[in-house]
């Protein structure tokens, strides 16, 4: 039996450049990011969102301490950085990093984050946020073994999978054990995590056969390790990125406790849900399509998603060219489609970019 809901949630994430264009230009840019700026900006952006989208159903300006108190050092690079990858914050924001050499990867050993400088940083940031907000939350992204391997090795990762399997297995194993130890540290520091989320963005660049042979075992290891730590049945929410996902549906049957799968809204959702009964499918809209594809075509496919059983919709990395007015009209039409199929749409727009929450801006230039 497949999961059914009377609601249809839309998760929206604008890139930091979108906020620069549509909010900071009018309300001023900071000389630097600090807690005071985060607090003011959080409230201001909530009011901004309520002004433009409140009639659709997004939240108003009430403060939620868990937003600004989030901890996410190095964002999705935490495992590569722990294992020795060089990363530096750029003046314009975000990280620049340097791929690791084959020799570095050959000499790689698992790292216990709890005993590393990253563990010390997390504990320090936790105390800072508790002192200010009375709470500390985390959005630490352990990604997945394939995402971490690609970041560390670059495109040669895919060459290794095909031509030097033993070498690839060596560093994939090291990455996996580092991820598991990091998961344990995070749960001990912040409390129970519901299952193990996997971000398999880079799996989309290999075949299902290669995934089955080289990667799947490490994804399974992470999920089973989390279940053991939590003393519960395995549970996994898997992000496959906004590409067609049905080619990997059979492969993902091997992931224990798979609860949800996120992939392109243009996937064959019926086929996926037949292959993975009981799994919730989260449909992703590629933000580029909002710029180069007729909105009527996008809305047609979104309606088909709802008919075929999609649980929710995710539109991440909204481009600057998408104005609040254009988005408002778009969301209103999705709401009308939802009502047509006896579902109530709810809209959640994240008021910060990951770069801002991770303080990945050394300076702002006016």
mmCIF file of C-alpha atoms in Angstrom:
data_model
loop_
_atom_site.group_PDB
_atom_site.id
_atom_site.type_symbol
_atom_site.label_atom_id
_atom_site.label_comp_id
_atom_site.label_asym_id
_atom_site.label_seq_id
_atom_site.Cartn_x
_atom_site.Cartn_y
_atom_site.Cartn_z
ATOM 1 C CA UNK A 1 0.000 0.000 0.000
ATOM 2 C CA UNK A 2 1.311 3.436 -0.910
ATOM 3 C CA UNK A 3 1.263 6.415 1.430
ATOM 4 C CA UNK A 4 -1.485 8.985 0.808
ATOM 5 C CA UNK A 5 -1.994 12.417 2.355
ATOM 6 C CA UNK A 6 -4.628 15.153 2.164
ATOM 7 C CA UNK A 7 -1.917 17.821 2.170
ATOM 8 C CA UNK A 8 0.587 18.844 -0.496
ATOM 9 C CA UNK A 9 3.622 20.622 0.908
ATOM 10 C CA UNK A 10 5.967 22.761 -1.165
ATOM 11 C CA UNK A 11 9.516 23.363 0.072
ATOM 12 C CA UNK A 12 11.198 26.390 -1.505
ATOM 13 C CA UNK A 13 14.857 27.380 -1.208
ATOM 14 C CA UNK A 14 16.124 30.589 -2.872
ATOM 15 C CA UNK A 15 19.876 30.935 -3.405
ATOM 16 C CA UNK A 16 21.693 33.694 -1.531
ATOM 17 C CA UNK A 17 21.869 35.807 -4.698
ATOM 18 C CA UNK A 18 18.056 35.828 -4.758
ATOM 19 C CA UNK A 19 18.002 37.374 -1.295
ATOM 20 C CA UNK A 20 20.640 39.886 -2.354
ATOM 21 C CA UNK A 21 18.530 41.025 -5.303
ATOM 22 C CA UNK A 22 15.053 40.957 -3.807
ATOM 23 C CA UNK A 23 15.694 41.781 -0.151
ATOM 24 C CA UNK A 24 19.181 43.060 0.744
ATOM 25 C CA UNK A 25 19.199 45.686 -2.003
ATOM 26 C CA UNK A 26 16.254 47.397 -0.354
ATOM 27 C CA UNK A 27 17.061 46.697 3.281
ATOM 28 C CA UNK A 28 20.841 47.111 3.306
ATOM 29 C CA UNK A 29 23.763 44.757 3.378
ATOM 30 C CA UNK A 30 25.825 43.982 6.494
ATOM 31 C CA UNK A 31 29.533 44.594 6.806
ATOM 32 C CA UNK A 32 29.772 41.097 8.285
ATOM 33 C CA UNK A 33 27.573 38.233 9.404
ATOM 34 C CA UNK A 34 27.022 37.878 13.142
ATOM 35 C CA UNK A 35 24.215 36.791 15.461
ATOM 36 C CA UNK A 36 22.683 40.274 15.608
ATOM 37 C CA UNK A 37 22.486 40.421 11.816
ATOM 38 C CA UNK A 38 21.036 36.909 11.597
ATOM 39 C CA UNK A 39 18.325 37.757 14.127
ATOM 40 C CA UNK A 40 17.340 41.029 12.443
ATOM 41 C CA UNK A 41 17.458 39.558 8.984
ATOM 42 C CA UNK A 42 15.487 36.491 9.964
ATOM 43 C CA UNK A 43 12.626 38.615 11.268
ATOM 44 C CA UNK A 44 12.825 40.980 8.301
ATOM 45 C CA UNK A 45 12.788 38.219 5.734
ATOM 46 C CA UNK A 46 9.896 36.469 7.454
ATOM 47 C CA UNK A 47 7.913 39.690 7.176
ATOM 48 C CA UNK A 48 8.999 39.991 3.539
ATOM 49 C CA UNK A 49 7.825 36.445 2.813
ATOM 50 C CA UNK A 50 4.557 37.033 4.611
ATOM 51 C CA UNK A 51 3.977 40.197 2.566
ATOM 52 C CA UNK A 52 4.476 38.404 -0.747
ATOM 53 C CA UNK A 53 3.194 34.915 0.015
ATOM 54 C CA UNK A 54 1.171 35.120 3.228
ATOM 55 C CA UNK A 55 -2.129 34.907 1.363
ATOM 56 C CA UNK A 56 -0.969 31.553 -0.018
ATOM 57 C CA UNK A 57 -0.145 30.134 3.382
ATOM 58 C CA UNK A 58 3.510 30.715 4.232
ATOM 59 C CA UNK A 59 4.379 31.550 7.853
ATOM 60 C CA UNK A 60 4.427 35.102 9.203
ATOM 61 C CA UNK A 61 7.142 36.845 11.183
ATOM 62 C CA UNK A 62 6.979 35.018 14.512
ATOM 63 C CA UNK A 63 10.501 34.161 15.732
ATOM 64 C CA UNK A 64 11.696 30.562 15.813
ATOM 65 C CA UNK A 65 14.972 30.268 17.769
ATOM 66 C CA UNK A 66 15.875 26.989 16.092
ATOM 67 C CA UNK A 67 16.426 28.806 12.783
ATOM 68 C CA UNK A 68 19.292 31.099 13.783
ATOM 69 C CA UNK A 69 20.672 28.600 16.300
ATOM 70 C CA UNK A 70 21.494 26.032 13.626
ATOM 71 C CA UNK A 71 24.997 24.616 13.447
ATOM 72 C CA UNK A 72 26.347 23.422 10.105
ATOM 73 C CA UNK A 73 30.136 23.892 9.899
ATOM 74 C CA UNK A 74 31.524 23.400 6.390
ATOM 75 C CA UNK A 75 27.953 22.556 5.313
ATOM 76 C CA UNK A 76 28.104 19.534 2.964
ATOM 77 C CA UNK A 77 31.923 19.431 3.107
ATOM 78 C CA UNK A 78 32.263 18.379 6.729
ATOM 79 C CA UNK A 79 33.414 14.819 5.957
ATOM 80 C CA UNK A 80 35.883 15.774 3.180
ATOM 81 C CA UNK A 81 37.363 18.530 5.376
ATOM 82 C CA UNK A 82 37.660 16.130 8.313
ATOM 83 C CA UNK A 83 39.591 13.778 6.028
ATOM 84 C CA UNK A 84 42.038 16.478 4.960
ATOM 85 C CA UNK A 85 40.516 18.219 1.950
ATOM 86 C CA UNK A 86 41.461 21.896 1.758
ATOM 87 C CA UNK A 87 38.541 24.343 1.752
ATOM 88 C CA UNK A 88 38.575 28.122 2.033
ATOM 89 C CA UNK A 89 35.771 30.684 2.242
ATOM 90 C CA UNK A 90 35.613 32.915 -0.823
ATOM 91 C CA UNK A 91 35.158 36.669 -0.571
ATOM 92 C CA UNK A 92 31.923 36.411 -2.539
ATOM 93 C CA UNK A 93 30.658 33.666 -0.240
ATOM 94 C CA UNK A 94 30.698 29.893 -0.215
ATOM 95 C CA UNK A 95 33.657 27.544 -0.226
ATOM 96 C CA UNK A 96 36.364 26.865 -2.755
ATOM 97 C CA UNK A 97 38.070 23.517 -2.361
ATOM 98 C CA UNK A 98 40.933 21.522 -3.767
ATOM 99 C CA UNK A 99 40.540 17.907 -4.839
ATOM 100 C CA UNK A 100 42.772 15.401 -3.102
ATOM 101 C CA UNK A 101 45.526 13.554 -4.947
ATOM 102 C CA UNK A 102 45.644 9.815 -5.478
ATOM 103 C CA UNK A 103 48.524 9.588 -3.008
ATOM 104 C CA UNK A 104 46.527 11.424 -0.349
ATOM 105 C CA UNK A 105 43.621 9.048 -0.837
ATOM 106 C CA UNK A 106 45.882 5.992 -0.732
ATOM 107 C CA UNK A 107 47.104 7.070 2.706
ATOM 108 C CA UNK A 108 43.633 7.935 3.967
ATOM 109 C CA UNK A 109 42.449 6.586 7.317
ATOM 110 C CA UNK A 110 39.098 7.052 9.091
ATOM 111 C CA UNK A 111 38.807 10.138 11.297
ATOM 112 C CA UNK A 112 36.736 10.326 14.458
ATOM 113 C CA UNK A 113 35.217 13.802 14.258
ATOM 114 C CA UNK A 114 34.660 13.768 18.022
ATOM 115 C CA UNK A 115 38.443 13.877 18.442
ATOM 116 C CA UNK A 116 39.138 16.381 15.657
ATOM 117 C CA UNK A 117 39.148 20.161 15.356
ATOM 118 C CA UNK A 118 35.696 19.919 13.779
ATOM 119 C CA UNK A 119 34.343 18.250 16.899
ATOM 120 C CA UNK A 120 35.819 21.047 19.010
ATOM 121 C CA UNK A 121 34.275 23.638 16.677
ATOM 122 C CA UNK A 122 30.826 22.029 16.882
ATOM 123 C CA UNK A 123 30.930 21.929 20.684
ATOM 124 C CA UNK A 124 32.054 25.560 20.815
ATOM 125 C CA UNK A 125 29.300 26.689 18.439
ATOM 126 C CA UNK A 126 26.743 24.702 20.412
ATOM 127 C CA UNK A 127 27.644 26.511 23.629
ATOM 128 C CA UNK A 128 27.533 29.909 21.877
ATOM 129 C CA UNK A 129 24.030 29.264 20.602
ATOM 130 C CA UNK A 130 22.735 27.873 23.880
ATOM 131 C CA UNK A 131 24.035 30.983 25.645
ATOM 132 C CA UNK A 132 22.213 33.243 23.165
ATOM 133 C CA UNK A 133 19.050 31.339 22.267
ATOM 134 C CA UNK A 134 18.677 28.779 25.015
ATOM 135 C CA UNK A 135 18.898 26.047 22.407
ATOM 136 C CA UNK A 136 21.229 24.736 19.722
ATOM 137 C CA UNK A 137 20.074 22.834 16.675
ATOM 138 C CA UNK A 138 22.072 21.191 13.939
ATOM 139 C CA UNK A 139 21.776 20.867 10.195
ATOM 140 C CA UNK A 140 25.029 18.994 9.716
ATOM 141 C CA UNK A 141 25.037 17.424 6.263
ATOM 142 C CA UNK A 142 26.944 14.139 6.140
ATOM 143 C CA UNK A 143 25.865 13.807 2.478
ATOM 144 C CA UNK A 144 26.631 10.274 1.232
ATOM 145 C CA UNK A 145 29.689 8.240 0.417
ATOM 146 C CA UNK A 146 29.376 9.027 -3.310
ATOM 147 C CA UNK A 147 28.880 12.770 -2.789
ATOM 148 C CA UNK A 148 31.838 12.946 -0.426
ATOM 149 C CA UNK A 149 34.032 10.863 -2.723
ATOM 150 C CA UNK A 150 33.224 13.069 -5.709
ATOM 151 C CA UNK A 151 34.041 16.213 -3.756
ATOM 152 C CA UNK A 152 37.364 14.786 -2.588
ATOM 153 C CA UNK A 153 38.438 13.076 -5.807
ATOM 154 C CA UNK A 154 36.664 15.117 -8.471
ATOM 155 C CA UNK A 155 35.676 13.537 -11.820
ATOM 156 C CA UNK A 156 38.423 10.924 -11.391
ATOM 157 C CA UNK A 157 36.127 9.299 -8.834
ATOM 158 C CA UNK A 158 34.036 7.887 -11.683
ATOM 159 C CA UNK A 159 37.174 6.713 -13.488
ATOM 160 C CA UNK A 160 38.298 4.905 -10.320
ATOM 161 C CA UNK A 161 34.938 3.137 -10.062
ATOM 162 C CA UNK A 162 35.496 1.667 -13.526
ATOM 163 C CA UNK A 163 39.259 1.155 -13.764
ATOM 164 C CA UNK A 164 40.679 0.894 -10.223
ATOM 165 C CA UNK A 165 37.984 -0.697 -8.099
ATOM 166 C CA UNK A 166 40.253 -1.724 -5.223
ATOM 167 C CA UNK A 167 41.525 1.836 -4.861
ATOM 168 C CA UNK A 168 37.986 3.179 -4.973
ATOM 169 C CA UNK A 169 36.833 0.660 -2.354
ATOM 170 C CA UNK A 170 39.680 1.768 -0.092
ATOM 171 C CA UNK A 171 38.683 5.408 0.122
ATOM 172 C CA UNK A 172 34.949 4.661 -0.044
ATOM 173 C CA UNK A 173 35.372 2.488 3.038
ATOM 174 C CA UNK A 174 37.338 5.189 4.860
ATOM 175 C CA UNK A 175 34.723 7.817 4.017
ATOM 176 C CA UNK A 176 31.906 5.548 5.191
ATOM 177 C CA UNK A 177 33.485 4.799 8.565
ATOM 178 C CA UNK A 178 34.178 8.507 9.078
ATOM 179 C CA UNK A 179 30.530 9.249 8.304
ATOM 180 C CA UNK A 180 29.391 6.630 10.811
ATOM 181 C CA UNK A 181 31.587 8.018 13.584
ATOM 182 C CA UNK A 182 30.365 11.528 12.771
ATOM 183 C CA UNK A 183 26.755 10.347 13.008
ATOM 184 C CA UNK A 184 27.441 8.872 16.437
ATOM 185 C CA UNK A 185 29.045 12.110 17.631
ATOM 186 C CA UNK A 186 26.144 14.218 16.356
ATOM 187 C CA UNK A 187 23.548 12.042 18.086
ATOM 188 C CA UNK A 188 25.521 12.125 21.332
ATOM 189 C CA UNK A 189 25.834 15.917 21.121
ATOM 190 C CA UNK A 190 22.393 16.944 19.866
ATOM 191 C CA UNK A 191 20.185 13.962 20.595
ATOM 192 C CA UNK A 192 18.357 11.385 18.518
ATOM 193 C CA UNK A 193 18.318 11.691 14.728
ATOM 194 C CA UNK A 194 15.434 10.042 12.924
ATOM 195 C CA UNK A 195 17.227 7.568 10.684
ATOM 196 C CA UNK A 196 20.088 8.314 8.275
ATOM 197 C CA UNK A 197 19.477 10.847 5.472
ATOM 198 C CA UNK A 198 21.441 10.152 2.287
ATOM 199 C CA UNK A 199 22.219 12.776 -0.364
ATOM 200 C CA UNK A 200 22.980 10.844 -3.547
ATOM 201 C CA UNK A 201 23.313 13.755 -5.987
ATOM 202 C CA UNK A 202 26.351 12.258 -7.724
ATOM 203 C CA UNK A 203 24.899 8.776 -8.071
ATOM 204 C CA UNK A 204 22.968 10.277 -10.977
ATOM 205 C CA UNK A 205 26.219 10.329 -12.982
ATOM 206 C CA UNK A 206 26.702 6.551 -12.875
ATOM 207 C CA UNK A 207 24.648 3.594 -14.028
ATOM 208 C CA UNK A 208 22.373 1.650 -11.662
ATOM 209 C CA UNK A 209 24.589 -1.381 -12.291
ATOM 210 C CA UNK A 210 27.706 0.496 -11.164
ATOM 211 C CA UNK A 211 25.853 1.850 -8.133
ATOM 212 C CA UNK A 212 24.810 -1.682 -7.173
ATOM 213 C CA UNK A 213 28.341 -2.988 -7.560
ATOM 214 C CA UNK A 214 30.384 -0.192 -5.998
ATOM 215 C CA UNK A 215 28.266 2.169 -3.877
ATOM 216 C CA UNK A 216 25.112 0.564 -2.514
ATOM 217 C CA UNK A 217 26.898 -1.475 0.161
ATOM 218 C CA UNK A 218 28.248 1.716 1.747
ATOM 219 C CA UNK A 219 24.841 3.403 1.764
ATOM 220 C CA UNK A 220 23.443 0.291 3.450
ATOM 221 C CA UNK A 221 26.262 0.368 5.997
ATOM 222 C CA UNK A 222 25.395 3.943 7.022
ATOM 223 C CA UNK A 223 21.690 3.207 7.431
ATOM 224 C CA UNK A 224 22.290 0.004 9.388
ATOM 225 C CA UNK A 225 24.857 1.726 11.611
ATOM 226 C CA UNK A 226 22.381 4.491 12.434
ATOM 227 C CA UNK A 227 19.742 1.890 13.321
ATOM 228 C CA UNK A 228 22.179 0.180 15.672
ATOM 229 C CA UNK A 229 23.125 3.464 17.359
ATOM 230 C CA UNK A 230 19.469 4.450 17.741
ATOM 231 C CA UNK A 231 18.303 1.031 18.860
ATOM 232 C CA UNK A 232 15.548 1.173 16.236
ATOM 233 C CA UNK A 233 14.639 -0.323 12.889
ATOM 234 C CA UNK A 234 16.554 1.085 9.894
ATOM 235 C CA UNK A 235 15.136 4.289 8.431
ATOM 236 C CA UNK A 236 16.362 6.357 5.499
ATOM 237 C CA UNK A 237 15.263 9.449 3.594
ATOM 238 C CA UNK A 238 17.111 9.434 0.267
ATOM 239 C CA UNK A 239 17.705 12.453 -1.976
ATOM 240 C CA UNK A 240 18.437 11.467 -5.590
ATOM 241 C CA UNK A 241 18.459 15.049 -6.929
ATOM 242 C CA UNK A 242 16.223 16.548 -9.604
ATOM 243 C CA UNK A 243 16.788 13.976 -12.338
ATOM 244 C CA UNK A 244 14.577 11.094 -13.415
ATOM 245 C CA UNK A 245 14.724 8.523 -10.666
ATOM 246 C CA UNK A 246 12.958 5.387 -11.917
ATOM 247 C CA UNK A 247 16.184 3.796 -13.300
ATOM 248 C CA UNK A 248 17.423 3.508 -9.703
ATOM 249 C CA UNK A 249 14.183 2.352 -8.077
ATOM 250 C CA UNK A 250 15.183 -1.336 -8.073
ATOM 251 C CA UNK A 251 18.610 -0.467 -6.678
ATOM 252 C CA UNK A 252 17.079 1.540 -3.860
ATOM 253 C CA UNK A 253 15.006 -1.468 -2.802
ATOM 254 C CA UNK A 254 18.244 -2.648 -1.189
ATOM 255 C CA UNK A 255 18.336 0.349 1.173
ATOM 256 C CA UNK A 256 16.900 -0.904 4.474
ATOM 257 C CA UNK A 257 14.001 1.085 5.890
ATOM 258 C CA UNK A 258 13.721 3.427 2.909
ATOM 259 C CA UNK A 259 11.006 5.856 3.971
ATOM 260 C CA UNK A 260 11.136 8.552 1.313
ATOM 261 C CA UNK A 261 12.794 9.122 -2.040
ATOM 262 C CA UNK A 262 13.327 12.521 -3.629
ATOM 263 C CA UNK A 263 13.801 12.905 -7.362
ATOM 264 C CA UNK A 264 12.623 14.767 -10.438
ATOM 265 C CA UNK A 265 8.967 15.646 -10.795
ATOM 266 C CA UNK A 266 9.313 14.359 -14.359
ATOM 267 C CA UNK A 267 10.120 10.864 -13.116
ATOM 268 C CA UNK A 268 7.777 7.937 -13.726
ATOM 269 C CA UNK A 269 6.307 8.212 -10.241
ATOM 270 C CA UNK A 270 3.790 5.416 -10.757
ATOM 271 C CA UNK A 271 6.578 3.012 -11.672
ATOM 272 C CA UNK A 272 8.696 4.133 -8.713
ATOM 273 C CA UNK A 273 5.873 3.636 -6.218
ATOM 274 C CA UNK A 274 5.067 0.228 -7.705
ATOM 275 C CA UNK A 275 8.712 -0.766 -7.271
ATOM 276 C CA UNK A 276 8.989 0.800 -3.804
ATOM 277 C CA UNK A 277 5.576 0.297 -2.155
ATOM 278 C CA UNK A 278 5.033 2.345 0.990
ATOM 279 C CA UNK A 279 7.775 4.860 0.136
ATOM 280 C CA UNK A 280 6.874 8.562 -0.050
ATOM 281 C CA UNK A 281 8.044 10.267 -3.240
ATOM 282 C CA UNK A 282 9.146 13.893 -2.993
ATOM 283 C CA UNK A 283 9.042 15.543 -6.425
ATOM 284 C CA UNK A 284 11.742 18.090 -7.281
ATOM 285 C CA UNK A 285 11.330 20.827 -9.874
ATOM 286 C CA UNK A 286 14.563 21.824 -11.597
ATOM 287 C CA UNK A 287 14.779 25.608 -10.984
ATOM 288 C CA UNK A 288 16.267 26.168 -14.446
ATOM 289 C CA UNK A 289 12.945 25.074 -15.927
ATOM 290 C CA UNK A 290 11.264 28.086 -14.339
ATOM 291 C CA UNK A 291 13.401 30.200 -16.671
ATOM 292 C CA UNK A 292 13.351 28.249 -19.930
ATOM 293 C CA UNK A 293 10.210 26.102 -19.951
ATOM 294 C CA UNK A 294 6.611 27.302 -20.306
ATOM 295 C CA UNK A 295 5.001 27.572 -16.879
ATOM 296 C CA UNK A 296 1.892 25.874 -18.284
ATOM 297 C CA UNK A 297 3.985 22.784 -19.111
ATOM 298 C CA UNK A 298 5.516 22.749 -15.632
ATOM 299 C CA UNK A 299 2.082 23.021 -14.029
ATOM 300 C CA UNK A 300 0.805 20.182 -16.230
ATOM 301 C CA UNK A 301 3.620 17.925 -14.990
ATOM 302 C CA UNK A 302 3.073 18.992 -11.373
ATOM 303 C CA UNK A 303 -0.583 18.020 -11.665
ATOM 304 C CA UNK A 304 0.470 14.656 -13.064
ATOM 305 C CA UNK A 305 2.767 14.267 -10.041
ATOM 306 C CA UNK A 306 -0.171 14.712 -7.705
ATOM 307 C CA UNK A 307 -2.303 12.271 -9.690
ATOM 308 C CA UNK A 308 0.502 9.685 -9.718
ATOM 309 C CA UNK A 309 1.020 9.885 -5.955
ATOM 310 C CA UNK A 310 3.783 12.400 -5.196
ATOM 311 C CA UNK A 311 3.792 13.276 -1.501
ATOM 312 C CA UNK A 312 5.229 16.794 -1.782
ATOM 313 C CA UNK A 313 7.120 19.188 -4.019
ATOM 314 C CA UNK A 314 10.592 20.702 -3.620
ATOM 315 C CA UNK A 315 11.813 23.718 -5.596
ATOM 316 C CA UNK A 316 15.376 24.446 -4.516
ATOM 317 C CA UNK A 317 17.961 26.958 -5.743
ATOM 318 C CA UNK A 318 15.449 29.544 -6.949
ATOM 319 C CA UNK A 319 17.241 31.905 -9.340
ATOM 320 C CA UNK A 320 17.413 35.679 -9.026
ATOM 321 C CA UNK A 321 15.450 36.029 -12.277
ATOM 322 C CA UNK A 322 12.371 34.566 -10.567
ATOM 323 C CA UNK A 323 10.745 37.593 -8.942
ATOM 324 C CA UNK A 324 8.541 37.323 -5.838
ATOM 325 C CA UNK A 325 5.580 38.342 -8.005
ATOM 326 C CA UNK A 326 6.263 35.608 -10.562
ATOM 327 C CA UNK A 327 6.691 33.020 -7.809
ATOM 328 C CA UNK A 328 3.501 34.149 -6.091
ATOM 329 C CA UNK A 329 1.458 33.585 -9.252
ATOM 330 C CA UNK A 330 3.147 30.205 -9.760
ATOM 331 C CA UNK A 331 2.414 29.041 -6.214
ATOM 332 C CA UNK A 332 -1.204 30.217 -6.467
ATOM 333 C CA UNK A 333 -1.715 28.036 -9.537
ATOM 334 C CA UNK A 334 -0.190 25.031 -7.759
ATOM 335 C CA UNK A 335 -2.610 25.693 -4.914
ATOM 336 C CA UNK A 336 -5.523 25.627 -7.368
ATOM 337 C CA UNK A 337 -4.286 22.328 -8.801
ATOM 338 C CA UNK A 338 -3.941 20.885 -5.295
ATOM 339 C CA UNK A 339 -7.508 21.857 -4.417
ATOM 340 C CA UNK A 340 -8.735 20.287 -7.643
ATOM 341 C CA UNK A 341 -7.374 16.986 -6.342
ATOM 342 C CA UNK A 342 -8.699 17.459 -2.797
ATOM 343 C CA UNK A 343 -5.355 18.412 -1.307
ATOM 344 C CA UNK A 344 -4.494 21.478 0.722
ATOM 345 C CA UNK A 345 -1.243 23.112 -0.317
ATOM 346 C CA UNK A 346 1.153 24.470 2.298
ATOM 347 C CA UNK A 347 4.189 26.569 1.447
ATOM 348 C CA UNK A 348 7.504 26.628 3.291
ATOM 349 C CA UNK A 349 10.208 29.069 2.162
ATOM 350 C CA UNK A 350 13.586 28.905 3.876
ATOM 351 C CA UNK A 351 14.513 32.484 4.931
ATOM 352 C CA UNK A 352 18.290 31.984 4.716
ATOM 353 C CA UNK A 353 20.759 30.406 2.340
ATOM 354 C CA UNK A 354 23.023 27.651 3.628
ATOM 355 C CA UNK A 355 26.006 29.945 3.083
ATOM 356 C CA UNK A 356 24.502 32.510 5.442
ATOM 357 C CA UNK A 357 23.608 29.977 8.125
ATOM 358 C CA UNK A 358 27.114 28.537 7.913
ATOM 359 C CA UNK A 359 28.619 32.079 8.041
ATOM 360 C CA UNK A 360 30.372 31.473 4.727
ATOM 361 C CA UNK A 361 30.860 35.180 4.020
ATOM 362 C CA UNK A 362 34.012 36.819 5.406
ATOM 363 C CA UNK A 363 32.722 40.211 4.277
ATOM 364 C CA UNK A 364 29.831 41.780 2.425
ATOM 365 C CA UNK A 365 30.719 44.415 -0.160
ATOM 366 C CA UNK A 366 28.165 47.201 -0.699
#
